[in-house]
Amino acid sequence: MTFEPKIVGFLCNWCSYTGADLAGTARIKYAPNIRSIRVMCSGRIEPTFIMKALYEGADGVLIAGCHPGDCHYQEGNYKALRRHRLLKRILHEYGVEPERVRLEWVAASEGERFAKIVDEFTDQIRELGPLGIKDSLAEAMKDDIDPHEADKEESGVANEA
Amino acid sequence: MSERIGVYVCHCGTNIAGRVDIDEVVEFAKGLDAVTLVREYKFMCSDPGQSLIQKDIEDGLINRVVVASCSPLMHEKTFRNVCTRGGLNEYLFTMANIREQCSWVHVDVERTTDKAKGLIEAAVRRTRLQEPLTKREVPINPRTLVIGGGIAGIQAALDLAEAGKKVVLVEKEPSIGGHMAKFDKTFPTLDCSACILTPKMVSVGQHENIELMSWSEVEDIGGYVGNFNVTVRKKTRYVDADLCNGCGACWEKCPGTRVPRKGNVHEKLSIGPTTSIYIPFMQAVPAIPVIDADTCIRFKNGKCGICAEVCERNAINYDMEDELIEFEVGSIIIATGFQTFDPTPIKRYGYGKLDNVLTAIEFEIMNCASGSTGGNIRMADGSEPKSIGIVHCVGSRDKHYHEYCSRVCCMYALKYSHLIKEKIDAEVYEFYIDLRCFGKGYEEFYDRLLGEDVRFVRGKVAEITEVPIEEAEKGKLVVEVEDTLVGKVRRIPLDMVVLCTGLEAHESLADIAGLCSVSIGKDGFIIEKHPKLGPVATTTDGVFIAGACQSPKDIPDTVAQASAASSAVLSMITREKIEIESATASVDEDKCSGCKICNSLCPYLAIKYDEEKGVSVVNEALCKGCGTCAAGCPSNAISAKHFEDRQIFAEIEGILSA
């Protein structure tokens, strides 16, 4: 059986999520490996979200925002770009290939492009194989990712979950 | 109170059910933590579907809702309303998009079903952690600021004023009227521009609801929708507007001049007095002159003072200074218009170097009956041209300058042909790429011109030169063009050439846009909220656009957009209050280290540092909820409501579990 990677998408509400919806409206078929989370702006996406996704079992993460100059919030996408560049630099220190995290600009009118990106990215991750270091990643990232854990315990949510 | 989540799975006819195994999904959802009931229905968005949810909420069976159906962009509002009607805070609801991003785009039923499960689990886990948010309303100041007093600003201001609303109209020139005041005739009806514009200008000047600030510029804008604070710089006129009665004695006697004293006909083109104290044109509103300090003899060497001597009302005041005026408005309409492309960089067209190569605006002024040539078409030496070439698409539809089509040039070029034929019956050539006569009556106008002996040459002009090759070209301007219909290069000797310069964003537009927090597109014009469905709104609430600041436009389109903008403002004012984003950011003051990183991250300047407390504070009225501050906070002190870290983390866990 071929390996089917799990991919998490973080899409900005105004351009990329709308673009992904357009692929649906136009019935453009693409790989079902991606599952997307909607945020208002790509500028909201923290590097910890990406690490968390990898830690929870994603083999790849796609971040998509408005094209430069088109950000609904003026410049959130530039912030996403800068954070993405920084994250790429440290990924290999965790033993994660930087290609597993991809940033793309997808406009609200680019349904076809979204589908193409997903297909391409899925193939690329399939070639890379599963992210096989999850246990060590978990160990390595424990301190980095867990600041939020502390919040959860405070509010008592972690225990219920 | 523990969470009791109701999950509602929509079949959407066969749109979802055709690709997703609904029974399997329902069984799966039943097994999720905190889910107390799961229902499926053919069309969840239908009345019976909505009632299902509402009833469950009212019966107290559930206190949180997940609807697995189409995209939230489609029906989030619908189901939020259902929650509100049932008495549940609408922020305790999430949509799982199992149609647009699932059943419609995948083929394999098993894998599509798995994905649907993942999306539902993500929604369920996130919903458990969601918190009720209260809708916030702010009152709207009924006064409106209109920036720009061209036809767009005039129309918008009059519409609002007629509806009984107060308007402040700010115009940077000494008079309102804009470009339209410089035109003689308007296409395609050829009605006189001044005749249709002047009455509107006069109404603006006299309207009790319009406060006209001419010779003024917006210096600063703060605040947010419904409550903007505006600072306007009223530039000094050196004439007391309260005393001046516009008699004209000053500019009749003024010895100074704003045009070159020894200039030729073209260099002296003007539609109003060319003196140093002047009104831009005779129908100016307000009819109060301005002293041009750069050319005024008094300001140069202190030796003149004639205007003050002849002024019977003692309105001239050489010591007057700029004034800063602050006021509040609830909405803003940007109507700053356009400027025409400067063809100087296109060296091969010789503008500025060759006499008798004119821009469209110069030719327009020359045709204006109240202009310096009395509406007569003249060469630089004052003689009448025997042949005129009109070059289309100068600066537009050109990758080196502006890629877009300026939309008005074809039509004004045709108007020129007609005027030339009517006035001097010279030979006329139109050099065009395509003729775009798209508006009402435009094609008919073109058709009429075909019968007026105008020569149409299809081809982009390569060069305009005065270097002759043949005898007949001596002393003429030679237009070299590839006639693409004949298939050969032609050289056409002419007396005068008019460059149909395109429209471009005004050089001050980027600054105005910055003040109003609206974005500029790559063409330099303001980006509208939606290219089709939101043409007059912008991404900043309370800021609207009208006319050529959005894209090149002709007069009918500009007027239509101006009226649309004023009606959008009116519908906002009439509500008296406006709902603003609830999902804003908030700072946990205990965690904030006061590093101020977020202050500069915020594109809306909504975060300010509180010196006393030593922490940053979010102004919720300004916050749009993008969440970039939350992502950037190194102390994790900012949370983006409804998109909190823990909610997104829960979503990630859920999306990957199934």
Tab-separated table of N, CA and C in Angstrom, chain B residues 178-187 190-194 266 269-271 338 340 358-378 388 390 408-417 419-420 423 496-501 503 555:
chain	number	residue	atom	x	y	z
B	178	GLY	N	-12.782	69.953	-10.037
B	178	GLY	CA	-11.897	68.888	-10.515
B	178	GLY	C	-11.610	68.966	-12.004
B	179	HIS	N	-11.357	67.800	-12.581
B	179	HIS	CA	-11.025	67.765	-14.013
B	179	HIS	C	-12.193	68.199	-14.885
B	180	MET	N	-13.370	67.873	-14.438
B	180	MET	CA	-14.537	68.140	-15.284
B	180	MET	C	-14.672	69.632	-15.589
B	181	ALA	N	-14.192	70.467	-14.659
B	181	ALA	CA	-14.291	71.912	-14.858
B	181	ALA	C	-13.367	72.392	-15.977
B	182	LYS	N	-12.425	71.546	-16.384
B	182	LYS	CA	-11.498	71.952	-17.446
B	182	LYS	C	-12.002	71.541	-18.822
B	183	PHE	N	-13.070	70.748	-18.857
B	183	PHE	CA	-13.525	70.239	-20.150
B	183	PHE	C	-14.515	71.207	-20.799
B	184	ASP	N	-14.531	71.177	-22.121
B	184	ASP	CA	-15.505	71.999	-22.830
B	184	ASP	C	-16.755	71.180	-23.117
B	185	LYS	N	-16.539	70.054	-23.769
B	185	LYS	CA	-17.673	69.182	-24.087
B	185	LYS	C	-17.444	67.816	-23.448
B	186	THR	N	-18.533	67.092	-23.208
B	186	THR	CA	-18.392	65.741	-22.669
B	186	THR	C	-18.938	64.739	-23.674
B	187	PHE	N	-18.231	63.602	-23.796
B	187	PHE	CA	-18.700	62.567	-24.723
B	187	PHE	C	-19.801	61.765	-24.076
B	190	LEU	N	-21.948	65.308	-26.110
B	190	LEU	CA	-21.382	66.608	-26.432
B	190	LEU	C	-22.058	67.746	-25.680
B	191	ASP	N	-22.649	67.415	-24.529
B	191	ASP	CA	-23.191	68.551	-23.794
B	191	ASP	C	-22.054	69.283	-23.091
B	192	CYS	N	-22.284	70.553	-22.885
B	192	CYS	CA	-21.265	71.446	-22.371
B	192	CYS	C	-20.985	71.105	-20.906
B	193	SER	N	-19.713	70.847	-20.633
B	193	SER	CA	-19.320	70.384	-19.308
B	193	SER	C	-19.681	71.402	-18.235
B	194	ALA	N	-19.358	72.670	-18.512
B	194	ALA	CA	-19.627	73.717	-17.530
B	194	ALA	C	-21.124	73.831	-17.259
B	266	HIS	N	0.917	77.557	-26.477
B	266	HIS	CA	0.735	76.341	-25.684
B	266	HIS	C	1.249	76.507	-24.270
B	269	LEU	N	-1.280	78.255	-21.992
B	269	LEU	CA	-2.637	77.700	-21.867
B	269	LEU	C	-3.149	77.810	-20.441
B	270	SER	N	-4.376	78.268	-20.307
B	270	SER	CA	-4.976	78.401	-18.987
B	270	SER	C	-6.477	78.577	-19.172
B	271	ILE	N	-7.247	78.146	-18.170
B	271	ILE	CA	-8.688	78.417	-18.307
B	271	ILE	C	-9.123	79.581	-17.423
B	338	PHE	N	-8.096	61.351	-10.203
B	338	PHE	CA	-6.923	60.830	-10.918
B	338	PHE	C	-5.999	61.973	-11.292
B	340	THR	N	-3.399	62.819	-14.893
B	340	THR	CA	-3.127	62.218	-16.194
B	340	THR	C	-1.651	61.856	-16.277
B	358	LEU	N	0.997	67.854	-27.890
B	358	LEU	CA	0.244	68.263	-26.700
B	358	LEU	C	-0.293	67.057	-25.950
B	359	THR	N	-0.559	67.246	-24.662
B	359	THR	CA	-1.278	66.196	-23.946
B	359	THR	C	-2.765	66.465	-24.093
B	360	ALA	N	-3.527	65.438	-23.731
B	360	ALA	CA	-4.975	65.541	-23.855
B	360	ALA	C	-5.519	66.693	-23.018
B	361	ILE	N	-4.998	66.828	-21.802
B	361	ILE	CA	-5.523	67.887	-20.921
B	361	ILE	C	-5.242	69.260	-21.532
B	362	GLU	N	-4.060	69.423	-22.127
B	362	GLU	CA	-3.742	70.706	-22.760
B	362	GLU	C	-4.692	70.986	-23.927
B	363	PHE	N	-4.946	69.946	-24.696
B	363	PHE	CA	-5.856	70.104	-25.829
B	363	PHE	C	-7.270	70.414	-25.340
B	364	GLU	N	-7.618	69.798	-24.216
B	364	GLU	CA	-8.931	70.010	-23.599
B	364	GLU	C	-9.083	71.487	-23.215
B	365	ILE	N	-8.036	72.033	-22.580
B	365	ILE	CA	-8.069	73.437	-22.152
B	365	ILE	C	-8.136	74.363	-23.370
B	366	MET	N	-7.404	73.968	-24.421
B	366	MET	CA	-7.409	74.777	-25.635
B	366	MET	C	-8.809	74.854	-26.238
B	367	ASN	N	-9.576	73.769	-26.058
B	367	ASN	CA	-10.914	73.727	-26.615
B	367	ASN	C	-11.947	74.421	-25.740
B	368	CYS	N	-11.534	74.749	-24.529
B	368	CYS	CA	-12.481	75.292	-23.570
B	368	CYS	C	-12.788	76.755	-23.934
B	369	ALA	N	-14.058	77.036	-24.091
B	369	ALA	CA	-14.458	78.358	-24.573
B	369	ALA	C	-13.954	79.478	-23.666
B	370	SER	N	-13.824	79.196	-22.367
B	370	SER	CA	-13.381	80.249	-21.453
B	370	SER	C	-11.863	80.218	-21.263
B	371	GLY	N	-11.164	79.406	-22.055
B	371	GLY	CA	-9.719	79.277	-21.896
B	371	GLY	C	-8.940	80.369	-22.611
B	372	SER	N	-7.608	80.269	-22.519
B	372	SER	CA	-6.757	81.337	-23.037
B	372	SER	C	-6.814	81.469	-24.559
B	373	THR	N	-7.245	80.436	-25.269
B	373	THR	CA	-7.355	80.569	-26.733
B	373	THR	C	-8.803	80.816	-27.147
B	374	GLY	N	-9.660	80.980	-26.177
B	374	GLY	CA	-11.074	81.207	-26.486
B	374	GLY	C	-11.735	80.021	-27.160
B	375	GLY	N	-11.186	78.861	-26.920
B	375	GLY	CA	-11.770	77.654	-27.505
B	375	GLY	C	-11.270	77.381	-28.917
B	376	ASN	N	-10.331	78.210	-29.396
B	376	ASN	CA	-9.787	77.998	-30.743
B	376	ASN	C	-8.594	77.055	-30.710
B	377	ILE	N	-8.542	76.161	-31.683
B	377	ILE	CA	-7.437	75.211	-31.760
B	377	ILE	C	-6.282	75.902	-32.477
B	378	ARG	N	-5.182	76.062	-31.792
B	378	ARG	CA	-4.064	76.821	-32.340
B	378	ARG	C	-2.747	76.069	-32.169
B	388	ILE	N	-4.126	67.178	-37.846
B	388	ILE	CA	-3.869	66.821	-36.440
B	388	ILE	C	-3.904	65.305	-36.290
B	390	ILE	N	-4.079	62.103	-33.541
B	390	ILE	CA	-4.470	61.798	-32.168
B	390	ILE	C	-3.934	60.410	-31.828
B	408	VAL	N	-11.289	55.909	-20.754
B	408	VAL	CA	-11.939	57.112	-21.271
B	408	VAL	C	-11.273	57.649	-22.535
B	409	CYS	N	-10.041	57.211	-22.795
B	409	CYS	CA	-9.259	57.866	-23.859
B	409	CYS	C	-9.866	57.672	-25.235
B	410	CYS	N	-10.334	56.458	-25.565
B	410	CYS	CA	-10.914	56.225	-26.888
B	410	CYS	C	-12.034	57.221	-27.135
B	411	MET	N	-12.849	57.396	-26.101
B	411	MET	CA	-14.012	58.249	-26.287
B	411	MET	C	-13.650	59.724	-26.365
B	412	TYR	N	-12.702	60.164	-25.511
B	412	TYR	CA	-12.368	61.590	-25.628
B	412	TYR	C	-11.604	61.848	-26.918
B	413	ALA	N	-10.865	60.834	-27.395
B	413	ALA	CA	-10.170	60.991	-28.676
B	413	ALA	C	-11.180	61.192	-29.808
B	414	LEU	N	-12.249	60.417	-29.762
B	414	LEU	CA	-13.288	60.569	-30.783
B	414	LEU	C	-13.945	61.941	-30.670
B	415	LYS	N	-14.118	62.367	-29.421
B	415	LYS	CA	-14.693	63.700	-29.192
B	415	LYS	C	-13.797	64.769	-29.821
B	416	TYR	N	-12.469	64.611	-29.654
B	416	TYR	CA	-11.541	65.578	-30.242
B	416	TYR	C	-11.707	65.640	-31.765
B	417	SER	N	-11.774	64.461	-32.370
B	417	SER	CA	-11.947	64.423	-33.828
B	417	SER	C	-13.157	65.234	-34.230
B	419	LEU	N	-14.670	67.622	-32.542
B	419	LEU	CA	-14.491	69.050	-32.280
B	419	LEU	C	-13.603	69.691	-33.345
B	420	ILE	N	-12.552	68.977	-33.737
B	420	ILE	CA	-11.641	69.517	-34.758
B	420	ILE	C	-12.383	69.717	-36.073
B	423	LYS	N	-14.755	72.631	-35.679
B	423	LYS	CA	-14.184	73.965	-35.511
B	423	LYS	C	-13.329	74.403	-36.696
B	496	MET	N	0.045	69.010	-35.936
B	496	MET	CA	-0.085	68.943	-34.483
B	496	MET	C	-0.401	67.517	-34.071
B	497	VAL	N	0.091	67.093	-32.912
B	497	VAL	CA	-0.221	65.755	-32.416
B	497	VAL	C	-0.724	65.854	-30.974
B	498	VAL	N	-1.837	65.195	-30.717
B	498	VAL	CA	-2.388	65.155	-29.358
B	498	VAL	C	-2.154	63.759	-28.795
B	499	LEU	N	-1.497	63.690	-27.628
B	499	LEU	CA	-1.252	62.400	-26.982
B	499	LEU	C	-2.394	62.095	-26.019
B	500	CYS	N	-3.079	60.992	-26.252
B	500	CYS	CA	-4.171	60.622	-25.357
B	500	CYS	C	-3.584	59.957	-24.122
B	501	THR	N	-3.179	60.809	-23.209
B	501	THR	CA	-2.525	60.310	-22.001
B	501	THR	C	-3.541	59.626	-21.097
B	503	LEU	N	-5.135	57.689	-17.611
B	503	LEU	CA	-5.414	58.134	-16.252
B	503	LEU	C	-4.586	57.298	-15.290
B	555	ILE	N	-17.385	59.922	-16.638
B	555	ILE	CA	-18.244	60.709	-15.743
B	555	ILE	C	-19.498	59.936	-15.299
